[in-house]
Coordinates of C-alpha atoms in Angstrom, one line a residue:
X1 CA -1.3 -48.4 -10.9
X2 CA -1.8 -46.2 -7.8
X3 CA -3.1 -42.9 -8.1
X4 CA -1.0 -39.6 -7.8
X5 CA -1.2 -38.0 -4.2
X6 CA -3.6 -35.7 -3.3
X7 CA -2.7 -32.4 -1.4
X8 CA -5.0 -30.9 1.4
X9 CA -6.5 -27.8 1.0
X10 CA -4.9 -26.1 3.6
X11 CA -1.6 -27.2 1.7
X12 CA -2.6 -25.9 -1.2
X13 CA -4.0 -22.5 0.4
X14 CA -0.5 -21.8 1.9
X15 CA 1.7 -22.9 -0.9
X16 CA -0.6 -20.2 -2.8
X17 CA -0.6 -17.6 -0.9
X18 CA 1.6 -14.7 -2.5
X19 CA 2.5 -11.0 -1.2
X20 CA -0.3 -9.7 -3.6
X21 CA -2.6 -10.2 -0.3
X22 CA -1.6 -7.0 1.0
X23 CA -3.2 -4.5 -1.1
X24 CA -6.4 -5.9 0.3
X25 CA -5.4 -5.1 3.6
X26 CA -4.1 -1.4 2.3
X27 CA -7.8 -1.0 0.7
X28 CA -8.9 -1.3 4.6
X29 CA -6.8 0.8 5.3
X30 CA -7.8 3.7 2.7
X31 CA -11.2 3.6 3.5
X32 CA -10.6 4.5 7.7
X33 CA -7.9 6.8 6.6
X34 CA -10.2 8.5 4.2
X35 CA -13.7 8.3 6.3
X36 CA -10.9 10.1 9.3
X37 CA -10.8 13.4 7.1
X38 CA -14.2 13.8 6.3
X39 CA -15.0 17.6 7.8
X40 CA -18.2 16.5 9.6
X41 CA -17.2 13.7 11.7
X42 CA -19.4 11.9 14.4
X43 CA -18.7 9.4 16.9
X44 CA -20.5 7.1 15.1
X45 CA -17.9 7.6 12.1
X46 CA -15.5 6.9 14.6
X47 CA -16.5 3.5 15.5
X48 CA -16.9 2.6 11.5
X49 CA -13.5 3.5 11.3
X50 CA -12.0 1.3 14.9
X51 CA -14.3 -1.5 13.2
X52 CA -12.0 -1.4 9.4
X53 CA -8.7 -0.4 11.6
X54 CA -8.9 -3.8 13.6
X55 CA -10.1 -5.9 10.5
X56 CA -7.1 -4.1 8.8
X57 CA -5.0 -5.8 11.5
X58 CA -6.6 -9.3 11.6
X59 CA -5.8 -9.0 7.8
X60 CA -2.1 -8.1 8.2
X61 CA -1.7 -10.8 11.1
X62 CA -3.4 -13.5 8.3
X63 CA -0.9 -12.5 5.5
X64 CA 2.2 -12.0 7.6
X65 CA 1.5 -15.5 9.4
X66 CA 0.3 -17.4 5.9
X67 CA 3.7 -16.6 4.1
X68 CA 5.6 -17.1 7.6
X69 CA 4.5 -20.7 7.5
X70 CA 5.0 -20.8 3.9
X71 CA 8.5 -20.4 4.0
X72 CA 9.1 -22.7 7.1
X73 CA 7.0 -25.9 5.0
X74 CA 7.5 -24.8 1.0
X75 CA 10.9 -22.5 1.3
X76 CA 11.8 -23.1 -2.3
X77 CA 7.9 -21.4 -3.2
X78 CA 8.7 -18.6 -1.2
X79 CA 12.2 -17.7 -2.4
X80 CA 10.2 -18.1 -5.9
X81 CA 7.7 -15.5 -5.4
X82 CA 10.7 -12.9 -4.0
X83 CA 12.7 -13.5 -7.1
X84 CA 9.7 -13.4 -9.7
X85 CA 10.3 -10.1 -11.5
X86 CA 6.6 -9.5 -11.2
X87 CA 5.5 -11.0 -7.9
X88 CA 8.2 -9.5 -6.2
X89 CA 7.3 -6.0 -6.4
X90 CA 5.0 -7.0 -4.2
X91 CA 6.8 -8.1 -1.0
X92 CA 7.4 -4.4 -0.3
X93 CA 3.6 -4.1 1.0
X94 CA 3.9 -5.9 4.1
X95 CA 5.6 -2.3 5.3
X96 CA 2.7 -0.4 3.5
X97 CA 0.3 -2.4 5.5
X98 CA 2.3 -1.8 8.7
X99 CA 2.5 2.1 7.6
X100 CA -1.3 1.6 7.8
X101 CA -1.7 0.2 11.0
X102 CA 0.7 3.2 13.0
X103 CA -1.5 5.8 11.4
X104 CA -4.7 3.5 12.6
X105 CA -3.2 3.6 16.0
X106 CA -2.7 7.3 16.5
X107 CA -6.2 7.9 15.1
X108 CA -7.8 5.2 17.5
X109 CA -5.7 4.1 20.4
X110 CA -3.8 7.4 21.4
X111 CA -6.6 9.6 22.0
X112 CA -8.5 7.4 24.3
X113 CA -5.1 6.4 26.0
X114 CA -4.5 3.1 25.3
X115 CA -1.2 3.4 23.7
X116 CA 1.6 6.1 24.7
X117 CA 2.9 9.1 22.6
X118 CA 6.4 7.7 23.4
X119 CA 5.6 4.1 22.0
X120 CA 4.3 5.9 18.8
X121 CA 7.8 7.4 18.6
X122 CA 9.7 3.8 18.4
X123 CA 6.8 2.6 16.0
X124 CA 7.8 5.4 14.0
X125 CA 11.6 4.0 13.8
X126 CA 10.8 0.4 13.8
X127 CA 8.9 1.5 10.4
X128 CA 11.7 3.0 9.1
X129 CA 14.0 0.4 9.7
X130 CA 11.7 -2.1 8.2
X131 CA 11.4 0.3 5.1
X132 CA 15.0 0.5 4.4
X133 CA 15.2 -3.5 5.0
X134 CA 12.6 -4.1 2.5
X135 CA 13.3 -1.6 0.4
X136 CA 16.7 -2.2 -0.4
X137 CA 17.2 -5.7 -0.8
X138 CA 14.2 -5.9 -3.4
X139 CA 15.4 -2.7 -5.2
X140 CA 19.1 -5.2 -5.7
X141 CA 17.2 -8.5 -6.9
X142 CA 14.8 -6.5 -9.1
X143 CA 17.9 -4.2 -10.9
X144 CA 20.0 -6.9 -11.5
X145 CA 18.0 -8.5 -13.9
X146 CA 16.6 -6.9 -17.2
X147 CA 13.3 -5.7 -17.8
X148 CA 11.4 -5.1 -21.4
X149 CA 10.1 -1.8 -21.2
X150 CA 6.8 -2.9 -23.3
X151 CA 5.9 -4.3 -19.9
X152 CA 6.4 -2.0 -17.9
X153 CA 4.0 -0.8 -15.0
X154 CA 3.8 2.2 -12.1
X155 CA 3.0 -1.1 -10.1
X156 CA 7.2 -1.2 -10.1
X157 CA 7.2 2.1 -8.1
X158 CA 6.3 -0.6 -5.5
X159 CA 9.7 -1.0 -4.4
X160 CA 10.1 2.3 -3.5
X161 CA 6.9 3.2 -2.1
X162 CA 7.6 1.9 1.5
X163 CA 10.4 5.1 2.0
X164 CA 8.4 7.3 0.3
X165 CA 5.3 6.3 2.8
X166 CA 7.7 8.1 5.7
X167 CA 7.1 11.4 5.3
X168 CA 3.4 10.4 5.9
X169 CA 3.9 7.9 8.9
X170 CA 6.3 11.2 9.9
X171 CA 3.5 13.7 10.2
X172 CA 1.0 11.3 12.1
X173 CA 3.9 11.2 14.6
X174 CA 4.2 14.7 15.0
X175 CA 0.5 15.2 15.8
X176 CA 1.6 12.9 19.1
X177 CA 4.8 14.9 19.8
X178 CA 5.4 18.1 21.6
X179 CA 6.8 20.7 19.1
X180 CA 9.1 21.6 21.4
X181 CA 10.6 18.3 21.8
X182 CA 13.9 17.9 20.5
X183 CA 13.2 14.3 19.0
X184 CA 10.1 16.3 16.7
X185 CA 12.8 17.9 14.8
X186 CA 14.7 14.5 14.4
X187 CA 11.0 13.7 13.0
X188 CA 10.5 16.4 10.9
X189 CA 13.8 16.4 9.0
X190 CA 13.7 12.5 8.3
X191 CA 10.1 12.9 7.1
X192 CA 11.4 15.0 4.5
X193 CA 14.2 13.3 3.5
X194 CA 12.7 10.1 2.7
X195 CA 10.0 11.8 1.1
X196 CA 12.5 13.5 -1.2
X197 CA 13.9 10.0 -1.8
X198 CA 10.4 8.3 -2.3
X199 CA 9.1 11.1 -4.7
X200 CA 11.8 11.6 -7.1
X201 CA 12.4 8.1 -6.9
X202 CA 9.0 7.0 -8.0
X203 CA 9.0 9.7 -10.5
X204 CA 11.4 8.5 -12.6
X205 CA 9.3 5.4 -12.7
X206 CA 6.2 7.9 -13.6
X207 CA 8.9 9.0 -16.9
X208 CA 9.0 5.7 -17.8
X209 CA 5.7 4.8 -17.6
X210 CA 4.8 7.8 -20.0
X211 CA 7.0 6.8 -22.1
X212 CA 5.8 3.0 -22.0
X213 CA 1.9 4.4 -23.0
X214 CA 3.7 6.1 -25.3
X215 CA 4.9 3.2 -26.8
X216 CA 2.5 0.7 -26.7
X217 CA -0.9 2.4 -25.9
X218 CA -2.5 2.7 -22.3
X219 CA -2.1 -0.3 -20.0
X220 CA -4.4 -3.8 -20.7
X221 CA -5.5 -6.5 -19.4
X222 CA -4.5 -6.9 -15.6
X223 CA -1.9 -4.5 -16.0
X224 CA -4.8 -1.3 -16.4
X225 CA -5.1 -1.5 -12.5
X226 CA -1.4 -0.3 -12.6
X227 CA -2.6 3.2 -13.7
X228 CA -3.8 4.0 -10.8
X229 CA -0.6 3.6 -8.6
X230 CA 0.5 6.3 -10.9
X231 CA -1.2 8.3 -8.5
X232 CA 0.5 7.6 -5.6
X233 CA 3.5 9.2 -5.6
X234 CA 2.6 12.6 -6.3
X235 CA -0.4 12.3 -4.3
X236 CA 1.1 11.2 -1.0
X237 CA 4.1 13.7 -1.8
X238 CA 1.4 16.8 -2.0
X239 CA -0.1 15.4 1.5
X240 CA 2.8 14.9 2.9
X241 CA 4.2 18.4 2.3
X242 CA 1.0 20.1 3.1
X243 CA 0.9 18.2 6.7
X244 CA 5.2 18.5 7.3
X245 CA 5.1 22.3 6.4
X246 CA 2.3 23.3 8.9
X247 CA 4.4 21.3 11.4
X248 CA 7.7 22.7 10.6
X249 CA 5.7 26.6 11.2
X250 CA 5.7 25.1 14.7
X251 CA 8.7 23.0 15.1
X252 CA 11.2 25.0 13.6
X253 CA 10.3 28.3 15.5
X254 CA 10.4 26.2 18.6
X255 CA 14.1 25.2 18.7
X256 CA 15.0 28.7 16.7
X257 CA 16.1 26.3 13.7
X258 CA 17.6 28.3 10.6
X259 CA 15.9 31.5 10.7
X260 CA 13.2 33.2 12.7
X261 CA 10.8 33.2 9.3
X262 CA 11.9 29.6 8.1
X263 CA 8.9 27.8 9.5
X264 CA 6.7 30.2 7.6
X265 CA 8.9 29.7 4.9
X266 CA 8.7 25.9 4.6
X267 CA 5.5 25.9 4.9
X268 CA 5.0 28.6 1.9
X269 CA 7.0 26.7 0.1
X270 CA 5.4 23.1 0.7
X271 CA 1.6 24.3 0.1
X272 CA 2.9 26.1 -3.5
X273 CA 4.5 22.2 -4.3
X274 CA 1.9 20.4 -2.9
X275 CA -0.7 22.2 -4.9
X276 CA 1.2 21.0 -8.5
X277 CA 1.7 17.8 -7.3
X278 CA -1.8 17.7 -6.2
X279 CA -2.7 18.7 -9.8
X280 CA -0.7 16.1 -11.2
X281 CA -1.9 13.2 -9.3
X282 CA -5.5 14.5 -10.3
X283 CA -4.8 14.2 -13.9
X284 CA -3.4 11.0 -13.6
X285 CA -6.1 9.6 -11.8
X286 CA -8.4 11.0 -14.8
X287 CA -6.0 9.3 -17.5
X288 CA -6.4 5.9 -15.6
X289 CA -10.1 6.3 -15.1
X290 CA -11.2 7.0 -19.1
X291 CA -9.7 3.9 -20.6
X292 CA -9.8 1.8 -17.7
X293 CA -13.0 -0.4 -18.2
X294 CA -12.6 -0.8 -22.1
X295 CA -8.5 -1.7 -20.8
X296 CA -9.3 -4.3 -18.0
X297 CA -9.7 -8.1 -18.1
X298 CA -13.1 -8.4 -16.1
X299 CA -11.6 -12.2 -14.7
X300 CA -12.5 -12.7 -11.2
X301 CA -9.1 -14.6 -11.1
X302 CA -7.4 -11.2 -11.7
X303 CA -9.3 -9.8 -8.8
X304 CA -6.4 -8.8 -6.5
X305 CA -4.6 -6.2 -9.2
X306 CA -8.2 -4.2 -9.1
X307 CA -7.3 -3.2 -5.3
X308 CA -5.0 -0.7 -6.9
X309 CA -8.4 1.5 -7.2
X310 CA -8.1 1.7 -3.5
X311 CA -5.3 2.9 -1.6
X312 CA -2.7 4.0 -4.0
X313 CA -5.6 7.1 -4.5
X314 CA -5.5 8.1 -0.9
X315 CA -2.6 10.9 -1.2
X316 CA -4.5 12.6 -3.7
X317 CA -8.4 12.3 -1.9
X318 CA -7.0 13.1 1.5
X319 CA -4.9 16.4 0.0
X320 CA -8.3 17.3 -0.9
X321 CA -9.4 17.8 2.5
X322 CA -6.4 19.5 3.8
X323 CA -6.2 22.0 1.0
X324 CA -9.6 23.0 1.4
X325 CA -8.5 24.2 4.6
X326 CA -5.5 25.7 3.8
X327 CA -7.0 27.3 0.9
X328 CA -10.4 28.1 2.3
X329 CA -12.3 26.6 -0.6
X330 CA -15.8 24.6 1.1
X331 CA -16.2 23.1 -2.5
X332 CA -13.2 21.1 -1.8
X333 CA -14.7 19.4 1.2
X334 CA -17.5 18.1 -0.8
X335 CA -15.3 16.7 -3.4
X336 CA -13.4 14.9 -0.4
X337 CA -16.7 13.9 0.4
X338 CA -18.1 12.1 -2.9
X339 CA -14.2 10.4 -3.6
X340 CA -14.7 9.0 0.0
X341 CA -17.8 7.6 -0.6
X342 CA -16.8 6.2 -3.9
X343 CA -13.5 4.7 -2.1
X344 CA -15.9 2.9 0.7
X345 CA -18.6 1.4 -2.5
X346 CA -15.0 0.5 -4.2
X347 CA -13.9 -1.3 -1.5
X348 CA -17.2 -3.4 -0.7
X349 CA -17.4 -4.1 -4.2
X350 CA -13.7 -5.8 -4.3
X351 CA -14.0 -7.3 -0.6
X352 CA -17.3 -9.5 -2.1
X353 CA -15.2 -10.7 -5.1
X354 CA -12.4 -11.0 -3.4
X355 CA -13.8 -13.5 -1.0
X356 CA -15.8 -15.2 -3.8
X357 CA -12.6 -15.7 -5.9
X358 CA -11.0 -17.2 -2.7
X359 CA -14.5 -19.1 -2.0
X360 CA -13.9 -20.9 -5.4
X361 CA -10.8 -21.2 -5.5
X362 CA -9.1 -18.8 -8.5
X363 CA -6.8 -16.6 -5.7
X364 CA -4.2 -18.1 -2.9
X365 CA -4.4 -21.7 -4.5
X366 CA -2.3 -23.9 -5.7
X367 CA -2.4 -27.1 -7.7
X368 CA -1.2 -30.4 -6.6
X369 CA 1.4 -30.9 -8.6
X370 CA 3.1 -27.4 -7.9
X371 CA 2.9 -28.5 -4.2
X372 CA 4.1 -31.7 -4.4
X373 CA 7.1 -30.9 -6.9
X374 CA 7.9 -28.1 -3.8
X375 CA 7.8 -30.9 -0.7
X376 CA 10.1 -34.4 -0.7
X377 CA 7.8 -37.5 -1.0
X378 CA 9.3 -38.2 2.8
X379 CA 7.2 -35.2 3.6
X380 CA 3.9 -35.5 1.9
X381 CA 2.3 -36.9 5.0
X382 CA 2.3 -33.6 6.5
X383 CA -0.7 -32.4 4.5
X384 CA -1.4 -35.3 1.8
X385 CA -4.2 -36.8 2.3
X386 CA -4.9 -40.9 1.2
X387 CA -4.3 -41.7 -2.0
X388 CA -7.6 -43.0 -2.7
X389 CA -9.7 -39.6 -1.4
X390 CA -10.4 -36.2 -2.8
X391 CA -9.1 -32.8 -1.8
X392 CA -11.4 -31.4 1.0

């Protein structure tokens, strides 16, 4: 009797690889976009943060390539993972991550040059068509199917999170752009709009997710991680504001938009909002914190839901920084300070079980049998190795 086929490793790496690799790239992310606020800021700082931005990009080039060549070899895997009411809420990421890399590139590459305000500008609607893309398609397969509200995570906001990330990709444009540039008002208005769109969007999720604790007590298991998404929304929203208003002071008196006071107005306006928002993203941080160890599974399988720590808390930690200086409140630069040294332990801590989980083999790794049932037996020579040996 001959012996079922064995599957090579590399096989049974890509067959395994899911969208849920993102957020490990995004936690790269959060920690140069966090470590680029800090008030005292040395060159030295600056390097750290180049070092993360490019490791952030080798990371996005591994993921993007990984389920690229996934879907040309194991199609039917890939279709799965878009589909699966849980995995899918995932796929949306791949524009976070991209979100990531523009803000990188303004920090880093157009200071010293290397890349053009202008090219900036078309990054800025590449990302929006990619958000919309993404977005909407994922929003149609995940609504058409039910979904038991006893299971119910702020992880779901997922799908949404890509537009609601444009009012922040917005601003970091506008810190290349002339404010008397005609395409900075084009900028402005479109930051706002698909930050209205993201935020109350999102919050209707945050409803439901209150309601779900509510229900069933706070979140468990791998699930507890999703607390801390809950953050996101109304922390990027406040940073957003803070960052869109001070540029509308500029851009709308510019191109005499409105009224002669509106700029002064929106920005009035967007520091009061901003500051509740900031409040409530605060809070919910603190509600995810308390039951959060006595919640979570400590599996090192479940390693890649604990990267929720990391950037969904970004919104709030970096309106932290900008408030101080709208409000003139030092204290708030020192808590700026301690959140972004707790985000860069956080993210070395995850990074070293993150590779160890890959190392042995609990993350991005299939078994044979799901791989073989996915490829015709006229195909298994690709990546099956003899019969008779072992999987390297």
């Amino acid at each position: 009797m001959s012996e079922k086929p064995r599957v090579s490793t590399l096989a049974r790496r890509i067959h395994g690889w899911s969208w849920q690799a993102f957020p490990i790239g995004m936690g790269t992310g959060a920690v140069y976009v966090t470590l680029s606020g800090l008030k005292q800021h040395s060159s030295t700082l600056t390097t750290v943060e180049t070092i993360f931005y490019f490791l952030n990009i080798s990371l996005f080039i591994l993921n993007t390539t990984s389920l690229m060549t996934q879907a040309i070899l194991f199609p039917r895997q890939a279709w799965r993972l878009i589909n699966d009411p849980v995995k899918g809420i995932f796929v949306p990421l791949v524009v976070l991550s991209f979100a990531t890399i523009i803000i990188g590139t303004i920090n880093y590459a157009v200071p010293p040059g290397h890349v053009s305000p202008g090219f900036i500008y078309v990054l800025f609607w590449i990302y929006v068509a990619f958000a919309c893309f993404t977005c909407l398609p994922m929003l149609m397969i995940w609504f058409n199917q039910p979904h038991d509200l006893a299971t119910f995570t702020p992880a779901y906001a997922f799908l949404i999170f890509p537009m609601m990330l444009v009012g922040v990709v917005a601003f970091n444009v506008l810190r290349t752009m002339d404010p008397a540039d005609t395409r900075a008002v084009g900028v402005l208005v479109l930051g706002y709009f698909f930050q209205g769109i993201g935020f109350f969007m999102t919050f209707f999720y945050l409803c439901i997710y209150v309601i779900r604790i509510m229900s069933t007590g706070f979140l468990d298991g791998h699930q507890a991680n999703g607390a801390f998404v809950a953050c996101g929304p109304p922390g990027f929203t406040a940073l957003a504001l803070l960052n869109l208003g001070d540029h509308a002071r500029k851009i709308l008196a510019a191109h005499n938009l409105v009224t002669p006071a509106a700029g002064d107005i929106w920005y009035a306006s967007s520091v009061l909002s901003a500051l509740m928002l900031y409040g409530l993203a605060v809070f919910l941080f603190v509600f995810g914190v308390l039951p959060y160890w006595f919640k979570v599974h400590k599996h090192l399988k479940e390693i890649l839901g604990c990267w929720a720590l990391t950037f969904p808390n970004v919104g709030w930690i970096s309106s932290t920084r900008v408030l101080g200086d709208v409000l003139h409140i030092p204290g708030l630069y020192d808590v700026h300070l301690v959140m972004t040294i707790l985000m860069c332990l956080t993210w070395a801590v995850l990074f070293v079980l993150t590779v160890a989980a890959f190392w042995k083999g609990l993350i991005f790794y299939s078994q044979d049998e799901d791989v073989l049932k996915d490829i015709g037996q006229d195909d298994d020579d690709k990546f099956s190795c003899s019969t008779t040996s072992t999987a390297v």
